[in-house]
Amino acid sequence: MQTVACPSCGAPVAFRSHASVLAVCEYCRATVLKERDAVRDLGKMSEVLEDYSRIQLGTSGIHGGRSFTVVGRIQLRYDAGMWNEWYVLFDDGSDGWLGDASGQYVMTTRREPAPGWPAFEAIQVTRQYDVGFGPYVASDKRVAKCIGGQGELPFRVGAGWEARVADFRRGPSFATLDYSDANVEQPAPLLYAGTAVTLEGMKCQLLRDDEQIKASAGKVRGKVDVLQCRSCGTSIRYLPGLAANCVCPACATRMDASSPEVEVLLKGEEHERVRFTLSLGAVAKIGAQTYQVLGALRRADDEGETWDEYLLYSTQGPFFWLVETSEGWSRSEALDDWPTPPLPDMRNVQVDGVAYTRSWAYPARVLYAAGAFNWRVKAGDVVQVAEYEHGQNGLAAEYTQEELTWSRSSPVADDQVRAWFQLPAAGAAKNAREPMRQRDIAWKALLWILGLNFIPLLFNFTATFFLIALGLVALFLPMMLAPDKQS
């Protein structure tokens, strides 16, 4: 470890890794550049936005039989959201990166790219490329900007620094081609490769607890908070730091609540709300965990068939979707271990040794969105969908020009969903209306009988008035006293 004095404030700045060339002073936020025989102040580094990650500088764990420690971080934002890249130092002196996005993690280390690597502009999502160790499918392509940083880093970076990256997947394996510093003299991208991981699987220590997160971010990670729509004042339940892209259910205003100052992305207009089976904020008890509906979508295919999707979250579990179609309910979760072959235009794919056959391919358009989501979404968004089946279970690939995702679904009985959310049984409403229908029929029948018998009485109305009144009471009094089961 090397310790230098901050050229801005004089505080000690530690460089744990010999590969680190830059560190952010924790006292004055100065960006300290380490040169051969001196250090230089490159200016202030922006603080990371509301920090809800469980990871922090000093978090340690084990990956691939090697112990590691988190020593730095950069925070990156792109059109649809943001993510963290944590710089880690292994106990053998090597380094790597721990990607952290919406509760999903990947660990990668530096590798040599294969000859014939593609140009950034030429990469097409869903196509396969050999990045150095066999074919991988391009899963993501984006341009992001650095919005903050902490600790020490292996290259020069500052607020506004632009990252041009493409991600690739094969099964649980993951790779990134980083074109950020590629130029005419050095056109080759940097290659980082590794695998999807979990914090529990890496036996991570010194993770932040709820109180530490609240102290830095102002709110507890995973606790649903309420945001007032900046346009109409409607309350929106959202998840700070994880599902902070909000769409007002009343006026469709889109907001980004991932930073201290809520940003209005697009002002909406008053419109009729779409009726969903599950309401925003509805709570479900699923096993030992409590889930809450954060967002709801209505989507349609190119033939006009519609279905609804609900985003659910628990503080003890990851996001998942409940999908409601004309055929019933299903539960869908994002995959970390992707199918092989991974392309959505293949006829057959395998996951965990199980073969799935493609059944449908179609565009899906968002007709209506309301609530909070872990990415930016709006009415009119279109993705291409390829569905695969194996018995009652299914896979779905959803892709655009920028991103490809895979999810696995399984059917859920309607009675099970109603039990989770404590909804009335499917036939309860129908049965409740039935007594009213029967009484309506009885009333109409009595009116017809009265009408037919009233005609001859008109010719001698004075003499028969008492009898008419008595008959009316005898006919209608039982119906009036009959209990109304619907009330």
Coordinates of C-alpha atoms in Angstrom, one line a residue:
M1 CA 0.0 0.0 0.0
Q2 CA 1.2 3.5 -0.8
T3 CA -0.1 6.6 1.0
V4 CA 0.3 10.1 -0.4
A5 CA -0.8 13.5 0.8
C6 CA -3.8 15.0 -1.0
P7 CA -2.5 18.0 -3.0
S8 CA -5.7 19.8 -2.3
C9 CA -6.2 19.4 1.4
G10 CA -3.2 17.4 2.7
A11 CA -5.3 14.5 4.0
P12 CA -3.8 11.0 3.5
V13 CA -4.9 9.2 0.3
A14 CA -4.2 5.5 0.1
F15 CA -3.3 3.4 -3.0
R16 CA -3.8 -0.2 -2.1
S17 CA -3.1 -1.5 -5.6
H18 CA 0.0 -0.9 -7.7
A19 CA -2.3 -0.8 -10.7
S20 CA -4.3 2.2 -9.4
V21 CA -3.4 5.5 -10.9
L22 CA -6.2 7.6 -9.5
A23 CA -7.9 8.0 -6.2
V24 CA -10.7 10.2 -4.8
C25 CA -9.9 12.0 -1.5
E26 CA -12.6 11.1 0.9
Y27 CA -12.2 14.4 2.7
C28 CA -12.3 17.0 -0.1
R29 CA -13.4 14.9 -3.1
A30 CA -10.2 15.9 -5.1
T31 CA -9.3 13.5 -7.9
V32 CA -5.7 12.6 -7.1
L33 CA -3.6 11.3 -10.0
K34 CA -0.5 9.2 -9.1
E35 CA 2.4 9.8 -11.4
R36 CA 5.9 8.4 -11.4
D37 CA 7.4 10.7 -8.7
A38 CA 4.5 13.0 -7.8
V39 CA 0.7 13.3 -7.4
R40 CA -1.5 15.8 -9.1
D41 CA -4.9 17.3 -8.4
L42 CA -7.3 16.8 -11.4
G43 CA -10.2 18.6 -9.8
K44 CA -13.2 17.6 -7.8
M45 CA -15.0 14.3 -8.4
S46 CA -18.8 14.3 -8.1
E47 CA -20.2 12.3 -5.2
V48 CA -22.2 9.3 -6.1
L49 CA -26.0 9.8 -6.1
E50 CA -28.2 8.4 -3.4
D51 CA -26.2 5.3 -2.4
Y52 CA -28.5 2.3 -1.9
S53 CA -26.0 -0.4 -2.7
R54 CA -25.2 -2.9 0.0
I55 CA -21.6 -2.8 -1.2
Q56 CA -19.1 -0.2 0.1
L57 CA -15.4 0.5 0.1
G58 CA -13.8 -2.3 2.2
T59 CA -16.4 -5.0 1.4
S60 CA -14.6 -8.3 1.1
G61 CA -15.4 -11.7 -0.2
I62 CA -14.1 -14.8 -2.0
H63 CA -14.4 -15.5 -5.8
G64 CA -12.8 -18.3 -7.6
G65 CA -10.9 -19.3 -4.5
R66 CA -9.3 -15.9 -4.1
S67 CA -10.1 -13.3 -1.5
F68 CA -10.9 -9.8 -2.7
T69 CA -11.6 -6.3 -1.3
V70 CA -13.5 -3.5 -2.8
V71 CA -11.3 -0.4 -3.1
G72 CA -13.0 1.9 -5.6
R73 CA -16.2 2.7 -7.6
I74 CA -17.5 4.6 -10.5
Q75 CA -21.2 5.3 -11.0
L76 CA -22.6 5.3 -14.6
R77 CA -25.8 6.6 -16.1
Y78 CA -27.3 5.9 -19.5
D79 CA -30.7 6.6 -21.1
A80 CA -32.7 3.9 -19.3
G81 CA -31.0 4.0 -15.9
M82 CA -27.8 3.7 -13.9
W83 CA -25.4 1.1 -12.4
N84 CA -22.3 0.8 -10.3
E85 CA -18.9 -0.6 -11.2
W86 CA -16.9 -1.6 -8.1
Y87 CA -13.1 -1.9 -8.5
V88 CA -11.8 -4.9 -6.5
L89 CA -8.3 -5.9 -5.5
F90 CA -7.6 -9.7 -5.1
D91 CA -5.2 -11.0 -2.4
D92 CA -2.7 -12.1 -5.1
G93 CA -2.3 -8.5 -6.4
S94 CA -4.6 -8.8 -9.4
D95 CA -7.7 -6.7 -9.9
G96 CA -11.2 -6.8 -11.3
W97 CA -14.6 -5.3 -11.5
L98 CA -17.9 -6.1 -9.7
G99 CA -20.8 -4.9 -11.7
D100 CA -23.9 -3.9 -9.6
A101 CA -27.2 -3.2 -11.4
S102 CA -30.7 -3.6 -9.9
G103 CA -29.6 -6.3 -7.5
Q104 CA -27.8 -8.4 -10.2
Y105 CA -24.1 -8.8 -10.1
V106 CA -21.2 -9.9 -12.4
M107 CA -17.5 -10.3 -11.5
T108 CA -15.0 -9.7 -14.4
T109 CA -11.2 -9.5 -14.8
R110 CA -9.1 -8.2 -17.6
R111 CA -8.4 -10.5 -20.6
E112 CA -6.9 -10.2 -24.0
P113 CA -9.5 -9.7 -26.8
A114 CA -9.6 -12.1 -29.7
P115 CA -8.2 -11.0 -33.1
G116 CA -11.0 -9.7 -35.3
W117 CA -12.9 -8.0 -32.5
P118 CA -15.9 -6.0 -33.9
A119 CA -16.0 -2.2 -34.1
F120 CA -18.4 -0.7 -31.5
E121 CA -20.7 0.7 -34.2
A122 CA -20.9 -2.7 -35.9
I123 CA -22.1 -4.7 -32.9
Q124 CA -25.7 -5.8 -33.2
V125 CA -27.6 -7.1 -30.1
T126 CA -28.6 -10.8 -30.5
R127 CA -25.7 -11.6 -32.9
Q128 CA -22.9 -13.9 -31.8
Y129 CA -19.2 -12.8 -31.6
D130 CA -16.0 -14.6 -30.6
V131 CA -14.5 -12.4 -27.9
G132 CA -11.6 -14.7 -27.2
F133 CA -13.0 -17.9 -25.8
G134 CA -15.8 -19.1 -28.1
P135 CA -19.0 -17.5 -29.3
Y136 CA -20.9 -15.1 -27.0
V137 CA -24.2 -13.3 -27.9
A138 CA -24.2 -9.5 -27.7
S139 CA -26.7 -8.7 -24.9
D140 CA -26.2 -5.0 -24.4
K141 CA -24.7 -2.0 -26.2
R142 CA -24.8 1.5 -24.6
V143 CA -23.0 4.8 -24.1
A144 CA -23.0 5.9 -20.5
K145 CA -21.5 8.8 -18.6
C146 CA -19.7 8.8 -15.3
I147 CA -21.7 10.7 -12.7
G148 CA -19.6 10.1 -9.6
G149 CA -16.8 8.0 -8.0
Q150 CA -15.1 6.9 -4.8
G151 CA -11.8 5.3 -3.7
E152 CA -9.0 4.3 -6.1
L153 CA -9.3 3.4 -9.8
P154 CA -6.9 2.0 -12.4
F155 CA -7.4 4.7 -15.0
R156 CA -8.2 8.4 -15.3
V157 CA -11.8 9.1 -15.0
G158 CA -13.9 12.1 -13.9
A159 CA -17.5 13.4 -14.0
G160 CA -18.7 13.5 -17.6
W161 CA -16.2 10.7 -18.7
E162 CA -18.0 8.7 -21.3
A163 CA -18.0 4.9 -21.4
R164 CA -18.8 3.0 -24.6
V165 CA -19.4 -0.6 -23.7
A166 CA -20.9 -3.7 -25.2
D167 CA -21.8 -6.8 -23.0
F168 CA -21.9 -10.4 -24.1
R169 CA -23.3 -13.6 -22.5
R170 CA -23.1 -17.3 -22.8
G171 CA -24.8 -19.4 -20.1
P172 CA -23.7 -17.9 -16.8
S173 CA -20.6 -16.4 -18.4
F174 CA -20.3 -12.7 -19.0
A175 CA -17.9 -10.4 -21.0
T176 CA -17.6 -6.7 -21.7
L177 CA -15.7 -5.0 -24.5
D178 CA -14.9 -1.5 -23.4
Y179 CA -14.3 1.0 -26.2
S180 CA -14.1 4.1 -23.9
D181 CA -10.4 4.8 -24.6
A182 CA -10.1 3.3 -28.0
N183 CA -8.6 5.7 -30.6
V184 CA -6.9 5.6 -34.0
E185 CA -3.5 4.8 -32.6
Q186 CA -4.9 2.2 -30.1
P187 CA -8.2 0.9 -31.7
A188 CA -8.5 -2.3 -29.7
P189 CA -11.1 -2.3 -26.9
L190 CA -10.4 -3.6 -23.4
L191 CA -11.9 -7.0 -22.6
Y192 CA -13.2 -8.0 -19.2
A193 CA -14.7 -11.5 -18.7
G194 CA -16.2 -13.4 -15.8
T195 CA -19.5 -14.7 -14.6
A196 CA -22.8 -13.8 -12.9
V197 CA -22.4 -13.9 -9.1
T198 CA -24.4 -13.3 -5.8
L199 CA -23.1 -11.5 -2.7
E200 CA -24.2 -14.5 -0.6
G201 CA -22.4 -16.9 -3.0
M202 CA -19.2 -14.9 -2.6
K203 CA -19.6 -14.8 1.2
C204 CA -19.3 -11.1 1.3
Q205 CA -18.4 -9.3 4.5
L206 CA -18.7 -5.7 5.6
L207 CA -21.9 -5.2 3.6
R208 CA -23.9 -2.1 4.6
D209 CA -26.9 -2.6 6.8
D210 CA -30.2 -0.6 6.7
E211 CA -29.0 2.0 9.1
Q212 CA -25.7 2.7 7.2
I213 CA -27.6 3.0 4.0
K214 CA -30.2 5.4 5.6
A215 CA -27.3 7.5 7.0
S216 CA -25.8 8.1 3.5
A217 CA -28.9 8.0 1.3
G218 CA -31.6 9.4 3.6
K219 CA -33.8 6.3 3.1
V220 CA -33.6 2.6 3.8
R221 CA -32.8 0.3 0.9
G222 CA -35.7 -1.9 -0.1
K223 CA -38.3 0.1 1.8
V224 CA -41.2 1.4 -0.4
D225 CA -41.5 5.2 -0.2
V226 CA -44.1 7.6 -1.5
L227 CA -43.4 10.2 -4.1
Q228 CA -45.8 13.0 -5.1
C229 CA -46.2 13.5 -8.8
R230 CA -44.6 16.8 -9.8
S231 CA -47.4 17.5 -12.2
C232 CA -50.7 16.5 -10.5
G233 CA -49.8 15.6 -6.9
T234 CA -50.9 11.9 -7.2
S235 CA -49.0 9.6 -4.7
I236 CA -46.7 7.1 -6.4
R237 CA -45.1 4.2 -4.4
Y238 CA -41.5 3.7 -5.5
L239 CA -38.3 1.9 -4.4
P240 CA -35.5 4.4 -3.8
G241 CA -32.3 3.3 -5.6
L242 CA -33.8 0.2 -7.2
A243 CA -37.1 1.1 -8.9
A244 CA -37.1 4.9 -9.1
N245 CA -38.3 5.5 -12.6
C246 CA -41.9 6.5 -12.1
V247 CA -45.0 6.9 -14.3
C248 CA -47.9 8.7 -12.6
P249 CA -51.1 6.6 -12.9
A250 CA -53.2 9.7 -13.1
C251 CA -51.5 12.0 -15.6
A252 CA -48.7 9.7 -17.1
T253 CA -45.9 12.2 -16.1
R254 CA -42.6 10.3 -16.2
M255 CA -40.1 11.1 -13.4
D256 CA -36.6 9.9 -12.4
A257 CA -36.3 9.7 -8.6
S258 CA -32.9 8.1 -8.5
S259 CA -31.2 11.4 -7.5
P260 CA -31.9 13.8 -4.6
E261 CA -33.8 16.2 -6.9
V262 CA -36.6 14.4 -8.7
E263 CA -36.3 14.9 -12.4
V264 CA -39.4 15.3 -14.6
L265 CA -38.6 13.4 -17.8
L266 CA -41.8 14.0 -19.7
K267 CA -45.0 15.7 -18.6
G268 CA -48.1 13.7 -19.3
E269 CA -51.8 14.5 -19.8
E270 CA -54.9 13.6 -17.8
H271 CA -56.5 10.4 -19.1
E272 CA -58.8 7.6 -18.1
R273 CA -57.0 5.1 -15.9
V274 CA -56.7 1.5 -17.0
R275 CA -58.3 -1.0 -14.7
F276 CA -56.0 -3.8 -13.5
T277 CA -56.9 -6.9 -11.5
L278 CA -54.1 -6.0 -9.1
S279 CA -53.8 -2.4 -7.9
L280 CA -50.6 -0.5 -7.4
G281 CA -49.3 -1.0 -3.9
A282 CA -51.2 -4.2 -3.4
V283 CA -49.5 -6.5 -0.9
A284 CA -49.1 -10.3 -1.3
K285 CA -47.9 -12.9 1.1
I286 CA -45.9 -15.5 -0.9
G287 CA -44.4 -18.2 1.3
A288 CA -42.6 -16.4 4.1
Q289 CA -42.0 -13.2 2.2
T290 CA -44.1 -10.1 1.7
Y291 CA -44.2 -8.7 -1.9
Q292 CA -45.7 -5.4 -3.1
V293 CA -46.9 -4.4 -6.6
L294 CA -44.7 -1.5 -7.7
G295 CA -45.6 -1.1 -11.4
A296 CA -48.1 -2.3 -13.9
L297 CA -48.0 -2.5 -17.7
R298 CA -50.6 -3.2 -20.4
R299 CA -49.0 -4.5 -23.6
A300 CA -50.3 -5.7 -26.9
D301 CA -48.9 -7.8 -29.8
D302 CA -49.2 -7.0 -33.5
E303 CA -52.6 -8.8 -33.7
G304 CA -54.2 -6.6 -31.0
E305 CA -54.2 -9.2 -28.2
T306 CA -53.5 -7.6 -24.8
W307 CA -52.1 -8.7 -21.5
D308 CA -51.1 -7.1 -18.2
E309 CA -47.7 -7.4 -16.3
Y310 CA -47.1 -6.5 -12.7
L311 CA -43.7 -5.8 -11.1
L312 CA -43.3 -7.2 -7.6
Y313 CA -40.6 -6.7 -5.1
S314 CA -39.7 -8.0 -1.6
T315 CA -36.9 -6.8 0.7
Q316 CA -35.9 -10.4 1.0
G317 CA -36.0 -11.3 -2.7
P318 CA -35.4 -10.1 -6.2
F319 CA -37.8 -8.5 -8.6
F320 CA -40.2 -10.7 -10.5
W321 CA -43.2 -10.3 -12.8
L322 CA -46.8 -11.6 -12.5
V323 CA -48.2 -11.8 -16.0
E324 CA -52.0 -12.0 -16.6
T325 CA -53.3 -13.1 -20.0
S326 CA -56.6 -14.4 -21.3
E327 CA -55.2 -17.9 -20.5
G328 CA -54.4 -17.2 -16.9
W329 CA -51.4 -16.2 -14.7
S330 CA -47.7 -16.9 -14.8
R331 CA -44.7 -15.9 -12.8
S332 CA -41.6 -14.6 -14.7
E333 CA -38.1 -14.0 -13.5
A334 CA -34.9 -12.7 -15.2
L335 CA -32.2 -15.3 -15.9
D336 CA -28.5 -15.0 -14.9
D337 CA -27.7 -18.3 -16.6
W338 CA -28.7 -17.8 -20.2
P339 CA -29.9 -20.4 -22.7
T340 CA -27.6 -22.1 -25.2
P341 CA -27.6 -21.5 -28.1
P342 CA -28.5 -18.0 -26.9
L343 CA -30.0 -16.4 -30.0
P344 CA -33.7 -15.6 -29.9
D345 CA -34.2 -16.7 -33.6
M346 CA -33.0 -20.3 -32.9
R347 CA -35.7 -22.9 -32.9
N348 CA -34.5 -24.8 -29.9
V349 CA -32.6 -23.7 -26.8
Q350 CA -31.6 -25.3 -23.5
V351 CA -31.6 -24.1 -19.9
D352 CA -30.4 -26.4 -17.0
G353 CA -30.3 -29.3 -19.5
V354 CA -34.0 -28.8 -20.4
A355 CA -34.9 -28.2 -24.1
Y356 CA -37.3 -25.5 -25.1
T357 CA -38.9 -25.1 -28.5
R358 CA -39.8 -21.7 -30.0
S359 CA -43.6 -21.2 -30.2
W360 CA -44.2 -17.5 -31.0
A361 CA -42.3 -14.4 -32.2
Y362 CA -44.0 -11.0 -32.2
P363 CA -43.5 -7.3 -31.4
A364 CA -44.9 -6.2 -28.0
R365 CA -46.0 -2.6 -27.5
V366 CA -46.6 -0.8 -24.2
L367 CA -50.1 0.6 -24.2
Y368 CA -50.2 1.9 -20.7
A369 CA -47.7 2.1 -17.8
A370 CA -48.2 3.2 -14.2
G371 CA -46.1 3.0 -11.0
A372 CA -42.4 2.5 -10.4
F373 CA -39.9 0.4 -12.5
N374 CA -36.2 -0.4 -12.5
W375 CA -35.8 1.0 -16.0
R376 CA -37.4 3.9 -17.9
V377 CA -40.6 2.9 -19.6
K378 CA -43.4 4.7 -21.4
A379 CA -46.5 4.1 -23.5
G380 CA -45.4 3.3 -27.1
D381 CA -42.2 1.4 -26.2
V382 CA -41.8 -1.6 -28.5
V383 CA -39.7 -4.8 -28.0
Q384 CA -39.4 -7.9 -30.1
V385 CA -40.4 -11.1 -28.2
A386 CA -39.5 -14.7 -28.9
E387 CA -41.3 -17.3 -26.7
Y388 CA -40.2 -20.9 -26.1
E389 CA -42.1 -23.7 -24.4
H390 CA -41.4 -26.9 -22.5
G391 CA -44.6 -28.4 -21.1
Q392 CA -46.3 -25.6 -19.1
N393 CA -43.1 -23.7 -18.5
G394 CA -41.7 -21.1 -20.8
L395 CA -38.8 -18.9 -21.8
A396 CA -39.0 -15.4 -23.3
A397 CA -36.3 -13.4 -25.1
E398 CA -37.1 -9.6 -25.3
Y399 CA -34.8 -7.5 -27.4
T400 CA -34.3 -4.1 -28.9
Q401 CA -31.3 -2.6 -30.8
E402 CA -29.7 -1.8 -27.4
E403 CA -30.5 -4.7 -25.1
L404 CA -31.5 -8.4 -24.9
T405 CA -32.9 -10.1 -21.8
W406 CA -34.1 -13.6 -21.0
S407 CA -36.7 -14.6 -18.5
R408 CA -38.2 -17.9 -17.4
S409 CA -41.9 -18.3 -16.5
S410 CA -44.1 -20.9 -14.9
P411 CA -47.9 -21.0 -14.6
V412 CA -49.7 -19.9 -11.4
A413 CA -53.3 -20.9 -10.6
D414 CA -55.9 -18.1 -10.4
D415 CA -56.9 -19.3 -7.0
Q416 CA -53.3 -19.1 -5.9
V417 CA -52.9 -15.4 -7.0
R418 CA -56.2 -14.5 -5.2
A419 CA -54.9 -16.2 -2.1
W420 CA -51.6 -14.3 -2.2
F421 CA -53.4 -11.0 -2.5
Q422 CA -56.5 -11.9 -0.4
L423 CA -58.8 -11.2 -3.3
P424 CA -62.4 -12.7 -3.4
A425 CA -62.9 -16.0 -5.2
A426 CA -63.5 -15.7 -8.9
G427 CA -67.2 -16.7 -8.7
A428 CA -68.0 -14.6 -5.6
A429 CA -69.0 -11.5 -7.5
K430 CA -71.2 -13.4 -9.9
N431 CA -72.9 -15.3 -7.0
A432 CA -73.5 -12.0 -5.2
R433 CA -75.3 -10.6 -8.1
E434 CA -77.5 -13.6 -8.6
P435 CA -80.2 -13.0 -5.8
M436 CA -80.8 -9.5 -7.3
R437 CA -81.4 -11.0 -10.7
Q438 CA -83.9 -13.5 -9.3
R439 CA -85.8 -10.8 -7.4
D440 CA -85.9 -8.6 -10.5
I441 CA -87.5 -11.5 -12.4
A442 CA -90.1 -12.0 -9.6
W443 CA -90.9 -8.3 -9.6
K444 CA -91.5 -8.3 -13.4
A445 CA -93.7 -11.4 -13.2
L446 CA -95.8 -9.8 -10.4
L447 CA -96.2 -6.6 -12.4
W448 CA -97.4 -8.6 -15.4
I449 CA -99.9 -10.5 -13.3
L450 CA -101.2 -7.3 -11.7
G451 CA -101.5 -5.6 -15.1
L452 CA -103.6 -8.4 -16.6
N453 CA -105.9 -8.6 -13.5
F454 CA -106.3 -4.9 -13.2
I455 CA -108.1 -4.4 -16.5
P456 CA -111.5 -5.9 -15.5
L457 CA -111.3 -4.2 -12.1
L458 CA -111.3 -0.8 -13.9
F459 CA -115.0 -1.2 -14.8
N460 CA -116.0 -1.4 -11.1
F461 CA -113.2 0.5 -9.4
T462 CA -115.2 2.0 -6.5
A463 CA -116.7 -1.3 -5.3
T464 CA -113.4 -3.1 -5.6
F465 CA -110.9 -0.5 -4.2
F466 CA -110.5 -2.3 -0.9
L467 CA -110.0 -5.6 -2.6
I468 CA -107.4 -4.1 -5.0
A469 CA -105.4 -2.5 -2.1
L470 CA -105.5 -5.8 -0.1
G471 CA -104.3 -7.7 -3.2
L472 CA -101.4 -5.3 -3.8
V473 CA -100.2 -5.7 -0.2
A474 CA -100.4 -9.5 -0.4
L475 CA -98.5 -9.5 -3.7
F476 CA -95.7 -7.1 -2.9
L477 CA -95.2 -7.2 0.9
P478 CA -93.3 -10.6 0.8
M479 CA -90.9 -9.3 -1.9
M480 CA -90.3 -6.1 0.1
L481 CA -89.4 -8.0 3.2
A482 CA -87.2 -10.5 1.5
P483 CA -83.5 -10.1 2.5
D484 CA -81.2 -8.5 -0.1
K485 CA -78.1 -10.8 0.0
Q486 CA -76.0 -8.3 -2.1
S487 CA -76.2 -5.5 0.4

